[in-house]
Coordinates of C-alpha atoms and ligand atoms in Angstrom, one line a residue:
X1 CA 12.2 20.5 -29.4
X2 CA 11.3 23.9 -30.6
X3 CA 11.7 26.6 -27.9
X4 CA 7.8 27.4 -28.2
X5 CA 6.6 24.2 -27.9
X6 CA 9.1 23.7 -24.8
X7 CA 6.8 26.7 -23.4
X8 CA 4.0 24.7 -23.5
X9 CA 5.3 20.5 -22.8
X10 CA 4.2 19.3 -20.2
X11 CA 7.2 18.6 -17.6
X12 CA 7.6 15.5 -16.4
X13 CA 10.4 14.1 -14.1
X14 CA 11.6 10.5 -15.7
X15 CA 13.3 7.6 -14.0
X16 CA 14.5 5.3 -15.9
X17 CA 15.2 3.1 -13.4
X18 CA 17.0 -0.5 -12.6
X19 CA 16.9 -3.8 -15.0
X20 CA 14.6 -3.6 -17.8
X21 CA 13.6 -0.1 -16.4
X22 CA 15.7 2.1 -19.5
X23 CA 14.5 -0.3 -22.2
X24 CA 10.7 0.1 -21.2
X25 CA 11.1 3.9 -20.6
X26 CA 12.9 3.9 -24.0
X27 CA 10.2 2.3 -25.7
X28 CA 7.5 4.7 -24.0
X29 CA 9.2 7.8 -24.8
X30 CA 9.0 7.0 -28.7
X31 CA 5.6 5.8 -28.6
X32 CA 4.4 9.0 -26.7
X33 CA 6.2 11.0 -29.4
X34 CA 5.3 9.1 -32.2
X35 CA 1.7 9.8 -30.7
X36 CA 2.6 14.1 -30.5
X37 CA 2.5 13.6 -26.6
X38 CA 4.3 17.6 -25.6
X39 CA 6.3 16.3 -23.2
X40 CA 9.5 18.0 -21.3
X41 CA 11.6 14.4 -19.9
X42 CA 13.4 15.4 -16.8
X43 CA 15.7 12.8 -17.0
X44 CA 16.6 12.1 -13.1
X45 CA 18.2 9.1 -11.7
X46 CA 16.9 6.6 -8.2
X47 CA 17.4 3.2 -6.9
X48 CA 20.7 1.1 -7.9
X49 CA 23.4 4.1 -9.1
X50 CA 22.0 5.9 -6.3
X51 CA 22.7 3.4 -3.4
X52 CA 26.4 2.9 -5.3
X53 CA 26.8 6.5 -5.5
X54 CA 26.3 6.0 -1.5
X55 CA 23.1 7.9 -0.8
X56 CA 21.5 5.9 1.5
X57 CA 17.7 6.9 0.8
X58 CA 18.6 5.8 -2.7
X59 CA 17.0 9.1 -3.6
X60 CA 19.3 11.9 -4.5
X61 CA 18.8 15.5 -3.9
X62 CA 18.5 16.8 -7.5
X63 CA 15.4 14.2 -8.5
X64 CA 13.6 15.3 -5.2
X65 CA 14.1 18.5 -6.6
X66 CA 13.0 18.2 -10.0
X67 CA 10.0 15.7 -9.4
X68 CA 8.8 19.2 -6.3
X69 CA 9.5 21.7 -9.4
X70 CA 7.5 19.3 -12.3
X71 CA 5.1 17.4 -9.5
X72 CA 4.9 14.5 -12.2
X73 CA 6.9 12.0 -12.5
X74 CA 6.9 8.7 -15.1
X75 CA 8.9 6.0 -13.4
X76 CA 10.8 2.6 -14.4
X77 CA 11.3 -0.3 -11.3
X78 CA 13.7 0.1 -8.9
X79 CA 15.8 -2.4 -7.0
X80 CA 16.8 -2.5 -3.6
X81 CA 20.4 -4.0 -4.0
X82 CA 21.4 -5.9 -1.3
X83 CA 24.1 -4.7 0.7
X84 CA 23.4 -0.6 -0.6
X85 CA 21.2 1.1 2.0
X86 CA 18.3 -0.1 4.1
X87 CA 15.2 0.9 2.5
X88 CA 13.4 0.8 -0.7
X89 CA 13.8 3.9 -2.9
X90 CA 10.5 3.6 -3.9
X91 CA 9.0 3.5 -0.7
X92 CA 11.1 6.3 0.2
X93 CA 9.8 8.6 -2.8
X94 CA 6.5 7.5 -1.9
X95 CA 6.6 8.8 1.4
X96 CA 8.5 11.7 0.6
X97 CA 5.3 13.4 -1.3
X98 CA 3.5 11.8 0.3
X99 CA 1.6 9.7 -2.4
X100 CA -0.9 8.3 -0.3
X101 CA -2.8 6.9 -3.2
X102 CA -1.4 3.8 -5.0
X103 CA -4.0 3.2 -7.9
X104 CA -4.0 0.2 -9.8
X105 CA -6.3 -0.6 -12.7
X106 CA -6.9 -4.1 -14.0
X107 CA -8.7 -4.3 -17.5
X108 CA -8.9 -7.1 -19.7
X109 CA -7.1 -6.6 -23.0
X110 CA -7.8 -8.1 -26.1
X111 CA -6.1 -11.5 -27.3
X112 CA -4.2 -12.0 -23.9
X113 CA -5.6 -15.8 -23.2
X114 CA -5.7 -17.4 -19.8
X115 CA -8.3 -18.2 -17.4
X116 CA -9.8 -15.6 -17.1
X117 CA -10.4 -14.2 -21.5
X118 CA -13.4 -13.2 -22.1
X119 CA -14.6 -12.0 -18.8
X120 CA -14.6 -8.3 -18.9
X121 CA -12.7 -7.6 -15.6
X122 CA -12.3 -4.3 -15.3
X123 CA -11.4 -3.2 -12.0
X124 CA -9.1 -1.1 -9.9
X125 CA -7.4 -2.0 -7.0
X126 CA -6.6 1.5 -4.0
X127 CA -4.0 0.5 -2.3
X128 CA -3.1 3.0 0.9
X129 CA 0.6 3.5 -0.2
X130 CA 2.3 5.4 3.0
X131 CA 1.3 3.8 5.9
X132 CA 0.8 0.1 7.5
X133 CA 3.8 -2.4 7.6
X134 CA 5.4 -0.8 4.5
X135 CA 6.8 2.1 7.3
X136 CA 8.8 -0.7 8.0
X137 CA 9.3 -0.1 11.8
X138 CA 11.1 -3.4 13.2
X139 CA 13.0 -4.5 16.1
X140 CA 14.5 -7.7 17.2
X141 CA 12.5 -7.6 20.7
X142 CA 14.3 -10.3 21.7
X143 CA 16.9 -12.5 19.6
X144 CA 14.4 -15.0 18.5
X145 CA 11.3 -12.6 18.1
X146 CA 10.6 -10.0 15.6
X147 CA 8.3 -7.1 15.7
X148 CA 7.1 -4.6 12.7
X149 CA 4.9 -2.0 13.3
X150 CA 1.4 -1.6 11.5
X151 CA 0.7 1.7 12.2
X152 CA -2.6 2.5 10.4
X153 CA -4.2 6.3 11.1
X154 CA -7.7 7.4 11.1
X155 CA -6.6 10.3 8.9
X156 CA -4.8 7.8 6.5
X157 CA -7.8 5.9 6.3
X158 CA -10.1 8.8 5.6
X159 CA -8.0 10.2 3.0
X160 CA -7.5 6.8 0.9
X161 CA -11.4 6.0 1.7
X162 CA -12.5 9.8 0.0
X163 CA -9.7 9.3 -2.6
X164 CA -11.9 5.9 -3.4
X165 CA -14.7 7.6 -4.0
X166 CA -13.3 10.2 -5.9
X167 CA -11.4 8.2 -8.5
X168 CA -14.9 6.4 -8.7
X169 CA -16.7 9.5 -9.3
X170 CA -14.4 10.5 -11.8
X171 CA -14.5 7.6 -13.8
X172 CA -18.1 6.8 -14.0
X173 CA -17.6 3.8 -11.7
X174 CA -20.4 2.3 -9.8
X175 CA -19.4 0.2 -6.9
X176 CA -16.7 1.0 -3.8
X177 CA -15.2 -2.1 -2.2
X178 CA -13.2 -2.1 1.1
X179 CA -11.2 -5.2 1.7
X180 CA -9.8 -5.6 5.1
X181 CA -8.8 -8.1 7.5
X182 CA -10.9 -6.0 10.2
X183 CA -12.2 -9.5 12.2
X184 CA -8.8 -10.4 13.3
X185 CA -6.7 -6.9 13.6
X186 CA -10.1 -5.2 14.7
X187 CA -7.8 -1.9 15.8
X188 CA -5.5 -1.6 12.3
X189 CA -7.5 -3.1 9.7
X190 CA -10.6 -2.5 11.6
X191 CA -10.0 1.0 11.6
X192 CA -10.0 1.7 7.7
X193 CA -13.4 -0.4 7.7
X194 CA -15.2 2.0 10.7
X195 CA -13.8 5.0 8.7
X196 CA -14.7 3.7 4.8
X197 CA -18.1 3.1 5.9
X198 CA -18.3 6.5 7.8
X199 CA -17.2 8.3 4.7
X200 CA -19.3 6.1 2.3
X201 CA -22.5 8.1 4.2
X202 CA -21.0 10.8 2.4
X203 CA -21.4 9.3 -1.2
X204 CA -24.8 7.9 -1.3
X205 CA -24.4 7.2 -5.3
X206 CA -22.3 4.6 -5.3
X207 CA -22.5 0.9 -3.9
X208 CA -20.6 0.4 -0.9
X209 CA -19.7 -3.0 0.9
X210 CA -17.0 -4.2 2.8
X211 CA -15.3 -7.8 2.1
X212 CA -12.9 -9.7 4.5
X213 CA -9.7 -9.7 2.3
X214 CA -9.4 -13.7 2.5
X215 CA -12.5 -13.7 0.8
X216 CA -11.6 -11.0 -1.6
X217 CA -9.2 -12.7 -2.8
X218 CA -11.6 -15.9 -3.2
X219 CA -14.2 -13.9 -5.1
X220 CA -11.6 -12.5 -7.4
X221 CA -10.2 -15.7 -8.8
X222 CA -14.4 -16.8 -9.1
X223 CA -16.1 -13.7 -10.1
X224 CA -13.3 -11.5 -10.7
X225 CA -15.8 -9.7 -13.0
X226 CA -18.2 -8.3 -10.5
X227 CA -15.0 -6.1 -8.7
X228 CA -15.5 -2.7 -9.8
X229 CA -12.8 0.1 -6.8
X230 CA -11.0 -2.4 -4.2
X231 CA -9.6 0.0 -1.4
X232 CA -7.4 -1.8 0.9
X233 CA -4.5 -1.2 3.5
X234 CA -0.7 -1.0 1.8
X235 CA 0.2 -4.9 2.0
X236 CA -3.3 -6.6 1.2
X237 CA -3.5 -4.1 -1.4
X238 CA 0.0 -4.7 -2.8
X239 CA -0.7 -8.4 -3.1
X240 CA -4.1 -8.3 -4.3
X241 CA -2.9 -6.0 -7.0
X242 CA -0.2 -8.3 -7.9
X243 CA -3.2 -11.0 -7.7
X244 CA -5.6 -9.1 -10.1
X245 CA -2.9 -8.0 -12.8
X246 CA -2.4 -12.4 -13.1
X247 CA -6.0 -12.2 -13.6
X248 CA -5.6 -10.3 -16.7
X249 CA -2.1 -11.5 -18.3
X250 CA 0.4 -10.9 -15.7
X251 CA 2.8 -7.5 -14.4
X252 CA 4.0 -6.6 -17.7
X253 CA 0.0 -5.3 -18.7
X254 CA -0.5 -3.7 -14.8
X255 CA 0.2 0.4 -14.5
X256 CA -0.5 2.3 -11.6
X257 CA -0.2 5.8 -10.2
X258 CA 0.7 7.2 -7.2
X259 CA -1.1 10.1 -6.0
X260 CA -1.2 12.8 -3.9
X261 CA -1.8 16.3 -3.3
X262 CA 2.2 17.5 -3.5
X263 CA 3.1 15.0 -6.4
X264 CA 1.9 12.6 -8.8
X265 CA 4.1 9.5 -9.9
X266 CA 3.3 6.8 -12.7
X267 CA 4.9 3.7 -12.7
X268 CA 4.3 0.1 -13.9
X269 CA 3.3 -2.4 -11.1
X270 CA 6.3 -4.6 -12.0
X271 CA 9.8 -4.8 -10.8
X272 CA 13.3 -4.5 -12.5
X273 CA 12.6 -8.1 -13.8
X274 CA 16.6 -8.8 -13.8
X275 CA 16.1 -12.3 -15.6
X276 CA 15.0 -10.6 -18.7
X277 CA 16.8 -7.2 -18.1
X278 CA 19.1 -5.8 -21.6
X279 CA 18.1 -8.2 -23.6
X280 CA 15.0 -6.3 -25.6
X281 CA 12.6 -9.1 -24.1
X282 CA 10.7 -6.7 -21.8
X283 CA 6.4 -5.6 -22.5
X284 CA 6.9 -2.0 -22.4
X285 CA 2.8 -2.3 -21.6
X286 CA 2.6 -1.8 -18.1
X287 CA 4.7 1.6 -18.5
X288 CA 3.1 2.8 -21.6
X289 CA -0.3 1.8 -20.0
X290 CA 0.8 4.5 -16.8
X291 CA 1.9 6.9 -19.2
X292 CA -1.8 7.3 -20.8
X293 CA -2.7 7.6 -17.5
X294 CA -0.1 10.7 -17.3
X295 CA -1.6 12.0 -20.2
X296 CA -5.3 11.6 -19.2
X297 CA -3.9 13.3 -16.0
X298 CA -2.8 16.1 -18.0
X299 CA -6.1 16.3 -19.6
X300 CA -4.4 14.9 -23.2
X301 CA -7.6 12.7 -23.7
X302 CA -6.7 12.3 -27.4
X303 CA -3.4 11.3 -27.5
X304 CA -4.4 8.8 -24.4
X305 CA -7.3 7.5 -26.5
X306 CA -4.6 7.5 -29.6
X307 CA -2.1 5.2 -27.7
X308 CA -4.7 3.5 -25.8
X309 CA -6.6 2.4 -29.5
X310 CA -2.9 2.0 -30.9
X311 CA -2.0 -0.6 -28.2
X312 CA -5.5 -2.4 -28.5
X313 CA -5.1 -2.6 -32.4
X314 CA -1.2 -4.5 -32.0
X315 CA -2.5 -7.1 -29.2
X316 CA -5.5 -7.9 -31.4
X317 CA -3.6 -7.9 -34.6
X318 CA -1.1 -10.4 -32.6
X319 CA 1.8 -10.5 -34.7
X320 CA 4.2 -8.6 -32.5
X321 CA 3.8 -9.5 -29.0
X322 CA 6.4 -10.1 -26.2
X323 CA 7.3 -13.2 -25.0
X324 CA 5.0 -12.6 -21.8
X325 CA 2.1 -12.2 -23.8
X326 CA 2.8 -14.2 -27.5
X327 CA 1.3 -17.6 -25.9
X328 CA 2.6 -19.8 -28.4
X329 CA 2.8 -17.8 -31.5
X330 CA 6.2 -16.2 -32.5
X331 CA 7.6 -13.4 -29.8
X332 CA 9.2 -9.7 -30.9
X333 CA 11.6 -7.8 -28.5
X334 CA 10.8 -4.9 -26.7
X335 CA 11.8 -2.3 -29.8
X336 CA 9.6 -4.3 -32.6
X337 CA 6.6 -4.2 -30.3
X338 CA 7.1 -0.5 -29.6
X339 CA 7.4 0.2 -33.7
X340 CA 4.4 -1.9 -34.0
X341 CA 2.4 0.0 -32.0
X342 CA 3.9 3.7 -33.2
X343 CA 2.9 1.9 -36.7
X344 CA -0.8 2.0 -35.9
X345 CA -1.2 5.2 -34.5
X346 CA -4.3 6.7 -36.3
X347 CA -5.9 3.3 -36.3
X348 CA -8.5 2.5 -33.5
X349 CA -9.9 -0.6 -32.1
X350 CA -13.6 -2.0 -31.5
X351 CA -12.5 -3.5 -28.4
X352 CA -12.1 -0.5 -26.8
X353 CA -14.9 1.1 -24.8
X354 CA -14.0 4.6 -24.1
X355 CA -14.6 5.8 -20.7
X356 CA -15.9 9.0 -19.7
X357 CA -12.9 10.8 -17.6
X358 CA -12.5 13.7 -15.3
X359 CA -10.0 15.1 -13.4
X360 CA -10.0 13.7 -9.7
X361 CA -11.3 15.9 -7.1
X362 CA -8.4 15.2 -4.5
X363 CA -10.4 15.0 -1.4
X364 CA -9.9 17.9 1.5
X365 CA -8.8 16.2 4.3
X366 CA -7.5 18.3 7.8
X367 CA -3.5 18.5 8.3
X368 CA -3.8 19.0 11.8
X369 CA -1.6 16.2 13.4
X370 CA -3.9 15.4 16.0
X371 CA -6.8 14.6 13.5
X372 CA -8.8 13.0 16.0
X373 CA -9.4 14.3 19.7
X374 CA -10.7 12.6 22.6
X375 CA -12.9 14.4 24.9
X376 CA -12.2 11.6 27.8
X377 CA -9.5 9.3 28.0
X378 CA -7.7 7.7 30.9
X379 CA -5.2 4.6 30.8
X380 CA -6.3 1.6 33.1
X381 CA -3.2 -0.3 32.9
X382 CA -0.1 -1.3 31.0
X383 CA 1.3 -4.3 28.5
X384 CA 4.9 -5.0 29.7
X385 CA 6.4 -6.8 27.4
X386 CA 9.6 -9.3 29.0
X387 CA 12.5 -10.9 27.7
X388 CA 13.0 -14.4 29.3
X389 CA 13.6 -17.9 28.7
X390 CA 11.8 -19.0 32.4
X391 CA 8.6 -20.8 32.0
X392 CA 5.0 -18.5 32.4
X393 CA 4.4 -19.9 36.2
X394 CA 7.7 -18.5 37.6
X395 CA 7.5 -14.9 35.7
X396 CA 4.1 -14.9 36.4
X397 CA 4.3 -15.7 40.4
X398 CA 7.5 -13.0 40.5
X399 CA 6.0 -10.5 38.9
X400 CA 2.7 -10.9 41.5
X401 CA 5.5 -10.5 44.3
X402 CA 7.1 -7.6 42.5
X403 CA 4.0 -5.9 42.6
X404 CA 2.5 -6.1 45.6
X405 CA 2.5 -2.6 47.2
X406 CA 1.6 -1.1 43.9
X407 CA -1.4 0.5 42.2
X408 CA -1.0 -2.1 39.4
X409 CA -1.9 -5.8 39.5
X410 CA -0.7 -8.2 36.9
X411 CA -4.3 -9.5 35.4
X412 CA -2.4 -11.9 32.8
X413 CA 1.0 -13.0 30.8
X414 CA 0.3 -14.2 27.2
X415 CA 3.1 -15.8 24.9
X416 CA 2.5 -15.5 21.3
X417 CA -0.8 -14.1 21.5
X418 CA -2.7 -16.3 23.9
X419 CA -3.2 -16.5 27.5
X420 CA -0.8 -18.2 29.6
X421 CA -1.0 -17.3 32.9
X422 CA -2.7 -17.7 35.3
X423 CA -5.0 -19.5 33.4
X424 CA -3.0 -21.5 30.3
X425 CA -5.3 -21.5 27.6
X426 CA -3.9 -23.9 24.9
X427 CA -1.1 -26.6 24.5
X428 CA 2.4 -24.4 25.5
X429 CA 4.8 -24.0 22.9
X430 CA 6.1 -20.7 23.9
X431 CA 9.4 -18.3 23.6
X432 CA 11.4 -15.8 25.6
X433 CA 8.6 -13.1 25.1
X434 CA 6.3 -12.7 27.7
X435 CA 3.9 -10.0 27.4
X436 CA 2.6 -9.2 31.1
X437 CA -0.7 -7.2 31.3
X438 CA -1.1 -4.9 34.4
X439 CA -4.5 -3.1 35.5
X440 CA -4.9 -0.9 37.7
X441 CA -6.3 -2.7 41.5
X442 CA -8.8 -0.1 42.0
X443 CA -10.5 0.0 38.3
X444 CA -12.3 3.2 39.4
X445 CA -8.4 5.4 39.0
X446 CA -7.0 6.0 36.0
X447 CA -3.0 4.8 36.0
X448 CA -0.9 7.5 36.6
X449 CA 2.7 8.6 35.4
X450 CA 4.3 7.9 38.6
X451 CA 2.0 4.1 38.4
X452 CA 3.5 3.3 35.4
X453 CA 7.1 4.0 36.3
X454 CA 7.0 2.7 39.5
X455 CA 5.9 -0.6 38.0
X456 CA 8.7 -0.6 35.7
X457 CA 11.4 0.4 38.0
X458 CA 10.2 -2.3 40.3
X459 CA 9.8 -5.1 36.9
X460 CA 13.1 -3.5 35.7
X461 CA 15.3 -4.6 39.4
X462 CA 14.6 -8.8 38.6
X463 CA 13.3 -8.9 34.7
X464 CA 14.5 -7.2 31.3
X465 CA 12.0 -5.0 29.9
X466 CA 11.6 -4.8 26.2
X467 CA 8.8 -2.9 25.2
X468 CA 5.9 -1.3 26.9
X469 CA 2.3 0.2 25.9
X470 CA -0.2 1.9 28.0
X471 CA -3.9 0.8 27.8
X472 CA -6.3 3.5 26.7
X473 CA -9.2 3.9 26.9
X474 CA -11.2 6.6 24.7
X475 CA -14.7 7.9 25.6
X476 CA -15.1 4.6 27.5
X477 CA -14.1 2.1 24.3
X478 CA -11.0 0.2 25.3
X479 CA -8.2 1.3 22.7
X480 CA -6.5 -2.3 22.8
X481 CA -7.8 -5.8 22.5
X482 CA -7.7 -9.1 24.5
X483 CA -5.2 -11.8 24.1
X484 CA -6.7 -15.2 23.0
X485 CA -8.1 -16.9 26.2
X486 CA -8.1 -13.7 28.3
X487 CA -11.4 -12.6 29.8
Ligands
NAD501 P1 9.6 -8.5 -11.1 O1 8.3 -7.8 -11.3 O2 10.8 -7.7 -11.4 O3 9.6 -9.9 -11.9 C1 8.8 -11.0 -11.7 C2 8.7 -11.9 -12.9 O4 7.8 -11.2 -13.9 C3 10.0 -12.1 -13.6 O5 10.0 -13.4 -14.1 C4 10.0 -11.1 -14.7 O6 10.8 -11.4 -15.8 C5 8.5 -11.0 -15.1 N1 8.2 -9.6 -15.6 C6 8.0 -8.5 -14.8 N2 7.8 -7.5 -15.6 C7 7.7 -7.9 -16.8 C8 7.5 -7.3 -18.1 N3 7.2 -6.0 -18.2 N4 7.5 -8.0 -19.2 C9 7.8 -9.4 -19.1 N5 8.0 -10.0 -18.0 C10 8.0 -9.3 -16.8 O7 9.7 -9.0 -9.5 P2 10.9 -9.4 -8.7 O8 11.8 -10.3 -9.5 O9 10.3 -9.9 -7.4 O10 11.7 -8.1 -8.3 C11 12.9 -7.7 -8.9 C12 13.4 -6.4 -8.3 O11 12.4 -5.4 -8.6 C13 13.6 -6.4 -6.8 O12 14.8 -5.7 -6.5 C14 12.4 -5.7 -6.3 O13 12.7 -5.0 -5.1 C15 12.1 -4.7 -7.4 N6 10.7 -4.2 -7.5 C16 10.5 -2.9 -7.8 C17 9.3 -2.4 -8.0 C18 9.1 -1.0 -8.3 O14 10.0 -0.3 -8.7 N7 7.9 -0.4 -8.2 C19 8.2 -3.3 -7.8 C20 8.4 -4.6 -7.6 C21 9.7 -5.1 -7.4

């Protein structure tokens, strides 16, 4: 490359990636140049070499550094080798830049049969991409009980809710779906429902609703058509995107981009795919697909169309698909596909509807840690949470008699979720986890510090605590919920 048009390339941060990661990022690079894309490559390396090399995050310092200098960054999959480190590399550059936004369109494209052909889907699926189970926060509470941590924040949910709106405004979409699981996890789930329709106020010009994510998924393998923006928490929006990309000829079509205001990433929505990996079988589609999103991203809407048309014109012509895609007719590696579509360059396709597109507004959204402030808030008891393998009717009668004297009373034990004691609400099948609720006798006093650790020291002398959280309440709401059967 020339050193003047180096002055002007747009710099990008590439990684390759595990399995079939180099030979799709191969095939997008010569497509993109083919197509006059000005693109610097960054070449920096994540995932499996790292975790060998033995950095942990398998994230190393130098593509941290290169993906803060360039803020863009065109990704292959990345595996989580077992035995190399804990977490996921791609979680962990996720978080890092804190790409809140994990955007995933789902188009129909032309000659990919299947179910679903000739429908017109054409949606996108927001997935919040930082928070929720994905933090993976776990603990072994006791040796035969597991805990993970959904930890879901009003100011998450009011940034992926505006982001919604944006990326609708910005492509000339018409209807903002949030899918949530909001009537059972009314505090987690519930919360990005309160706060989508609280920001939806805000942008009167689009269609707004709310669907129970069960039912989501229902309506999108019926009328997958009428779907236009799907917001969602990180996990129901990781599976339904996995969901929607089957609607329209499986992961190898799906791209995505992860957005936020420090970095953008692009990256397919499929993994290292090591059954097919090195041996040139891979759709290069899903990455190419991200990469026109790059470019539109850089505001190259002509070489985006030019791809985009390029791509369109090889599925319809159908002589040179990948084995994912050929359906019976004779498959082309990875490289022959690539050529094909670098050989119709130029030519552009009917099918293709060209969308008007703008650059997102990335919504404004407070930093201040404590986002939301309570005027009034008081705690009226605690959850202590025990380990033990005795039966409900002894822990509960002990911890009555351990409590005595004290401003707390124990108001109920429940065992997996639902009410055991005093009351037992259902058939018993329970384990060595007893969560024991505690209120405060006189319900007119807030618990106090010296409450709360008086009532453990006291629990802590004849039982082993394992976990404990205060009950809240804000401006009079209760911040916690009922177990099933408690009244
Ligand atoms: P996968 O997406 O790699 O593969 C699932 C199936 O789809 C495989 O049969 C594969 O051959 C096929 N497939 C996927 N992409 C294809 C393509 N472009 N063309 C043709 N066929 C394709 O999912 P997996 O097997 O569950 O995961 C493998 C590894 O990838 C794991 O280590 C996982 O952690 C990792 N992963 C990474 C990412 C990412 O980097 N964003 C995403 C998902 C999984």
């Amino acid at each position: 490359m020339s050193d003047s048009a180096t002055a002007t390339a747009h710099k990008v941060t590439l990684i390759a990636g595990d399995g079939v990661g180099p030979e799709v990022a191969s095939a997008t690079k010569d497509i993109l140049a083919a197509a006059g894309a000005n693109i610097h490559w960054d070449e920096a390396v994540a995932g499996k070499e790292a975790f060998e090399g033995g950095i942990a995050s398998g994230v190393p310092q130098d593509t941290i550094d290169s993906i803060d200098a360039n803020r863009v960054a065109l990704k292959g999959p990345l595996e989580t080798p077992v035995g190399f480190g804990g977490k996921s590399a791609n979680v962990t550059l996720r978080k890092l830049f804190e790409m809140y936004g994990n955007i995933r369109p789902c188009k129909e494209l032309p000659n990919i049969g299947g179910p679903f052909a000739g429908r017109g889907i054409d949606l996108i699926v927001v997935r919040e991409n930082v928070e929720d189970v994905y933090a993976g926060i776990e603990h072994m509470q006791s040796p035969g009980v597991a805990q993970c941590l959904k930890l879901i924040s009003r100011k998450g949910c009011e940034k992926i809710s505006r982001l919604s709106f944006e990326l609708a405004r910005s492509l000339g979409r018409k209807r903002v779906t949030c899918a949530t699981k909001a009537n059972i996890m009314k505090k987690t789930e519930g919360l990005l429902k309160s706060t989508f329709e609280d920001v939806a106020k805000e942008f009167p010009e689009f269609t707004s609703d709310h669907i129970i994510i069960d039912n989501a998924c229902h309506q999108l393998v019926i009328r997958p058509e009428t779907f236009d923006i799907i917001v969602s928490t990180n996990m129901n929006g990781d599976i339904v995107s996995d969901l929607t990309s089957g609607l329209v000829g499986g992961l190898g079509l799906a791209p995505s981009m992860n957005l936020g205001d420090q970095a953008v990433m692009f990256e397919a929505v499929h993994g290292s795919a090591p059954d097919i990996a090195g041996q040139d079988k891979v759709n290069p589609t899903a990455l190419l697909l991200s990469s026109v999103m790059m470019l539109r991203h850089f505001g190259e809407f002509e070489t985006a169309d030019k791809i985009e048309h390029a791509l369109y014109v090889t599925l319809e012509e159908g002589k040179a698909l990948t084995g994912d895609i050929a359906q019976g007719r004779p498959a082309v590696g990875t490289k022959r596909f690539a050529e094909e579509i670098i050989a119709n360059l130029g030519k552009r396709s009917d099918k293709l509807v060209d969308r008007d597109y703008t650059p997102i507004n990335m919504p404004k959204v407070s930093s201040d840690l404590d986002f939301v402030k309570c005027s009034d808030r008081r705690d009226v008891g605690a959850d202590v949470f025990i380990e033990s393998g005795k039966m409900p009717d002894e822990v509960g009668k002990s911890l009555e008699q351990i409590a005595e004297g004290s401003n707390l009373q124990l108001k109920m034990i429940s065992n997996r979720g639902t009410q055991v004691y005093p009351v037992a609400a259902a058939a018993f099948d329970g384990v060595d986890h007893h969560r024991c609720r505690f209120v405060m006798r006189d319900k007119s006093q807030a618990m106090t510090e010296a409450d709360l650790l008086d009532l453990l020291q006291r629990v802590g002398q004849s039982w082993r605590w394992i976990h404990i959280e205060r009950l809240p309440e804000y401006n009079g709401e209760p911040g916690y919920t009922k177990a099933q059967g408690e009244d």
